[in-house]
Amino acid sequence: GQNIDQPTEMTATEGAIVQINCTYQTSGFNGLFWYQQHAGEAPTFLSYNVLDGLEEKGRFSSFLSRSKGYSYLLLKELQMKDSASYLCAVPGGSGGYNKLIFGAGTRLAVHP
Amino acid sequence: GAVVSQHPSWVICKSGTSVKIECRSLDFQATTMFWYRQFPKQSLMLMATSNEGSKATYEQGVEKDKFLINHASLTLSTLTVTSAHPEDSSFYICSANTDSSTGELFFGEGSRLTVL
């Protein structure tokens, strides 16, 4: 089965950098996703990592270490609109490559 | 990206009634759609996998007779919450993926159900 751990809450200051960690255990590995979800809205896709290393996409970067079962999402130049939940997800086992299993999410609060 | 549309966005119903939520893929065909449920301040919990032309696959602990799923076409899946009770009040979100190799899911807008 899958097990995903990420911090429940984080706070940061506008303009700063924040790193949101995610550790996972899976029976097989088919990549790791990060989604952003604002309150009351559906999640939106941020990144997908399947190989080790850092993937940079504008202010957001995502890192993966398959040997450590570890990923992080790095948010730079934080803006107030970045206040949201950030969800780490991995595809679920034999039931379906595309069946995503989500972590509990990290609620990020950005303060002025 | 692909577009998934969900309807209604919110619904209020009386206890004991049934509510149907529709999920449509607007610009692609989806043989598989996924239904998630999210309680306040919690993450998305997968309820079931909706398969076009066949029975849905339910996750452990989800009552298939209470949450009826129909996937009659390649662009439409419906979730019916039967005999709804206040504890069924939640945010229901559907998702689908295109055939891309990444398996990225595209989500509908979500439907907020409140059972009085």
Coordinates of C-alpha atoms in Angstrom, one line a residue:
Chain A
G1 CA 0.0 0.0 0.0
Q2 CA 0.9 3.7 0.1
N3 CA 1.8 5.9 3.0
I4 CA 2.4 9.6 2.7
D5 CA 3.6 12.0 5.4
Q6 CA 3.8 15.8 5.2
P7 CA 3.6 18.5 7.8
T8 CA 0.1 19.7 8.7
E9 CA 0.8 23.4 8.8
M10 CA 3.5 25.9 8.0
T11 CA 3.7 29.7 8.1
A12 CA 6.0 32.0 6.2
T13 CA 6.6 35.6 5.4
E14 CA 5.8 37.3 2.1
G15 CA 8.9 37.4 -0.1
A16 CA 10.6 34.5 1.7
I17 CA 11.3 30.9 0.7
V18 CA 9.6 27.9 2.1
Q19 CA 10.2 24.2 1.7
I20 CA 7.4 21.7 2.2
N21 CA 8.6 18.1 2.7
C22 CA 6.9 14.8 1.8
T23 CA 8.0 11.3 2.7
Y24 CA 6.3 8.3 1.2
Q25 CA 6.3 4.5 1.2
T26 CA 4.9 2.7 -1.9
S27 CA 4.8 -0.8 -3.1
G28 CA 5.9 0.4 -6.5
F29 CA 6.9 3.8 -7.7
N30 CA 5.4 5.6 -10.7
G31 CA 6.2 9.2 -9.9
L32 CA 5.2 11.8 -7.3
F33 CA 2.8 14.7 -7.8
W34 CA 2.4 18.0 -6.0
Y35 CA -1.0 19.9 -6.2
Q36 CA -2.1 23.2 -4.8
Q37 CA -5.5 23.6 -3.4
H38 CA -7.1 26.9 -2.2
A39 CA -9.9 26.6 0.3
G40 CA -13.2 25.5 -1.3
E41 CA -11.6 24.9 -4.7
A42 CA -10.4 21.9 -6.6
P43 CA -6.7 21.0 -6.6
T44 CA -4.5 22.3 -9.4
F45 CA -1.4 20.5 -10.7
L46 CA 2.0 21.9 -9.8
S47 CA 4.6 19.3 -10.6
Y48 CA 5.4 15.7 -11.4
N49 CA 8.7 14.0 -10.6
V50 CA 9.7 10.5 -11.7
L51 CA 13.5 10.9 -11.7
D52 CA 15.8 12.0 -8.9
G53 CA 16.7 15.6 -8.8
L54 CA 15.2 19.1 -8.9
E55 CA 12.6 20.2 -11.4
E56 CA 12.3 24.0 -11.5
K57 CA 9.2 25.8 -12.8
G58 CA 9.1 29.5 -12.2
R59 CA 8.8 30.3 -8.5
F60 CA 8.0 26.6 -7.7
S61 CA 10.5 23.8 -7.7
S62 CA 10.1 20.1 -6.7
F63 CA 12.8 17.7 -5.7
L64 CA 12.7 13.9 -5.6
S65 CA 15.0 11.3 -4.0
R66 CA 13.6 7.8 -4.8
S67 CA 16.2 6.0 -2.6
K68 CA 15.1 8.0 0.4
G69 CA 11.4 8.1 -0.4
Y70 CA 11.5 11.8 -0.1
S71 CA 10.3 14.9 -2.0
Y72 CA 10.0 18.5 -1.3
L73 CA 8.2 21.5 -2.9
L74 CA 10.2 24.7 -2.8
L75 CA 8.3 28.0 -3.1
K76 CA 10.3 31.2 -3.7
E77 CA 9.4 34.8 -3.5
L78 CA 6.3 34.0 -1.6
Q79 CA 3.1 35.9 -2.3
M80 CA 0.0 36.2 -0.3
K81 CA -1.9 34.2 -2.9
D82 CA 0.4 31.2 -2.2
S83 CA -1.6 30.7 1.0
A84 CA -3.2 27.3 0.3
S85 CA -2.9 23.6 1.0
Y86 CA -0.2 21.7 -0.8
L87 CA -0.9 18.1 -1.5
C88 CA 1.7 15.4 -2.1
A89 CA 0.4 12.4 -4.1
V90 CA 1.5 9.2 -5.6
P91 CA -0.2 6.8 -8.0
G92 CA -2.0 4.0 -6.2
G93 CA -0.7 0.4 -6.5
S94 CA -2.1 -2.3 -8.7
G95 CA -5.6 -0.7 -8.8
G96 CA -4.5 1.8 -11.4
Y97 CA -1.5 3.8 -12.4
N98 CA -3.5 6.9 -12.5
K99 CA -5.4 6.4 -9.2
L100 CA -3.7 9.1 -7.1
I101 CA -3.4 8.7 -3.4
F102 CA -3.0 12.0 -1.6
G103 CA -1.2 12.9 1.6
A104 CA -3.1 14.9 4.3
G105 CA -1.8 18.1 2.8
T106 CA 0.2 21.0 4.2
R107 CA -1.7 24.2 4.9
L108 CA 0.6 27.1 4.2
A109 CA -0.2 30.6 5.6
V110 CA 1.8 33.5 4.1
H111 CA 1.9 36.6 6.3
P112 CA 2.9 40.2 5.2
Chain B
G1 CA -4.8 21.3 -20.1
A2 CA -7.8 19.1 -20.2
V3 CA -11.1 20.4 -18.8
V4 CA -13.3 18.6 -16.4
S5 CA -16.6 20.1 -15.4
Q6 CA -18.7 19.2 -12.4
H7 CA -22.3 20.1 -11.6
P8 CA -23.8 21.2 -9.4
S9 CA -21.2 23.4 -7.6
W10 CA -23.2 23.2 -4.4
V11 CA -26.4 21.5 -3.3
I12 CA -28.5 21.5 -0.1
C13 CA -30.9 18.7 0.5
K14 CA -33.0 17.2 3.2
S15 CA -32.0 14.1 5.1
G16 CA -33.2 11.0 3.4
T17 CA -33.2 12.3 -0.2
S18 CA -30.9 11.4 -3.0
V19 CA -28.5 13.8 -4.8
K20 CA -26.9 13.3 -8.2
I21 CA -23.6 14.9 -9.1
E22 CA -22.4 15.0 -12.7
C23 CA -18.8 15.0 -13.9
R24 CA -18.0 15.7 -17.6
S25 CA -14.8 15.7 -19.5
L26 CA -15.3 18.5 -22.0
D27 CA -12.5 18.2 -24.5
F28 CA -11.3 14.6 -24.1
Q29 CA -12.6 11.1 -23.6
A30 CA -12.2 9.6 -20.2
T31 CA -12.6 5.8 -19.9
T32 CA -11.8 6.2 -16.2
M33 CA -12.8 8.9 -13.8
F34 CA -12.1 9.1 -10.1
W35 CA -14.4 10.3 -7.3
Y36 CA -12.9 11.9 -4.2
R37 CA -14.4 13.2 -1.0
Q38 CA -12.9 15.9 1.2
F39 CA -14.1 16.8 4.7
P40 CA -13.1 20.3 6.1
K41 CA -9.4 20.7 6.6
Q42 CA -8.7 17.2 5.5
S43 CA -7.2 15.8 2.3
L44 CA -8.9 14.2 -0.6
M45 CA -9.9 10.6 0.0
L46 CA -10.5 8.4 -3.0
M47 CA -14.0 6.9 -2.9
A48 CA -14.1 5.0 -6.2
T49 CA -12.9 4.5 -9.7
S50 CA -15.5 5.0 -12.3
N51 CA -15.1 2.8 -15.4
E52 CA -16.9 3.5 -18.7
G53 CA -19.2 0.6 -19.5
S54 CA -18.6 -1.4 -16.4
K55 CA -19.0 -1.4 -12.7
A56 CA -17.2 1.1 -10.5
T57 CA -14.4 0.0 -8.2
Y58 CA -14.9 1.1 -4.7
E59 CA -12.3 1.8 -2.0
Q60 CA -12.4 0.0 1.2
G61 CA -15.0 1.3 3.6
V62 CA -17.1 3.1 0.9
E63 CA -20.6 1.7 0.6
K64 CA -21.4 1.0 -3.0
D65 CA -25.1 0.9 -2.4
K66 CA -25.0 4.4 -0.9
F67 CA -22.7 6.0 -3.4
L68 CA -24.0 4.9 -6.8
I69 CA -21.7 5.5 -9.7
N70 CA -22.6 5.4 -13.4
H71 CA -20.2 5.9 -16.3
A72 CA -22.4 5.5 -19.3
S73 CA -20.4 7.4 -21.8
L74 CA -16.8 8.4 -22.4
T75 CA -17.4 11.9 -21.2
L76 CA -19.8 11.5 -18.3
S77 CA -19.7 9.9 -14.9
T78 CA -22.4 10.5 -12.2
L79 CA -22.3 10.0 -8.5
T80 CA -25.6 9.6 -6.7
V81 CA -25.6 9.9 -2.9
T82 CA -28.7 7.9 -1.9
S83 CA -30.6 8.5 1.3
A84 CA -28.3 11.3 2.3
H85 CA -27.6 12.0 5.9
P86 CA -25.9 15.0 7.6
E87 CA -22.6 13.0 7.9
D88 CA -22.5 12.8 4.1
S89 CA -22.1 16.6 3.9
S90 CA -18.8 17.0 2.2
F91 CA -16.9 18.4 -0.8
Y92 CA -17.1 15.8 -3.6
I93 CA -14.6 16.2 -6.4
C94 CA -14.2 14.2 -9.6
S95 CA -11.1 13.8 -11.7
A96 CA -9.9 12.3 -14.9
N97 CA -6.8 11.9 -16.9
T98 CA -5.9 12.0 -20.5
D99 CA -3.8 9.3 -22.0
S100 CA -0.6 11.2 -21.3
S101 CA 2.3 9.3 -19.8
T102 CA 2.5 11.4 -16.7
G103 CA -0.9 10.3 -15.4
E104 CA -1.7 13.9 -14.3
L105 CA -5.2 14.2 -13.0
F106 CA -7.5 17.0 -14.0
F107 CA -10.1 17.9 -11.4
G108 CA -13.6 19.2 -11.7
E109 CA -14.6 22.3 -9.7
G110 CA -16.0 20.2 -6.9
S111 CA -19.5 19.9 -5.5
R112 CA -20.3 20.9 -2.0
L113 CA -23.1 18.9 -0.5
T114 CA -24.9 20.0 2.6
V115 CA -27.5 17.6 4.1
L116 CA -29.9 19.2 6.6

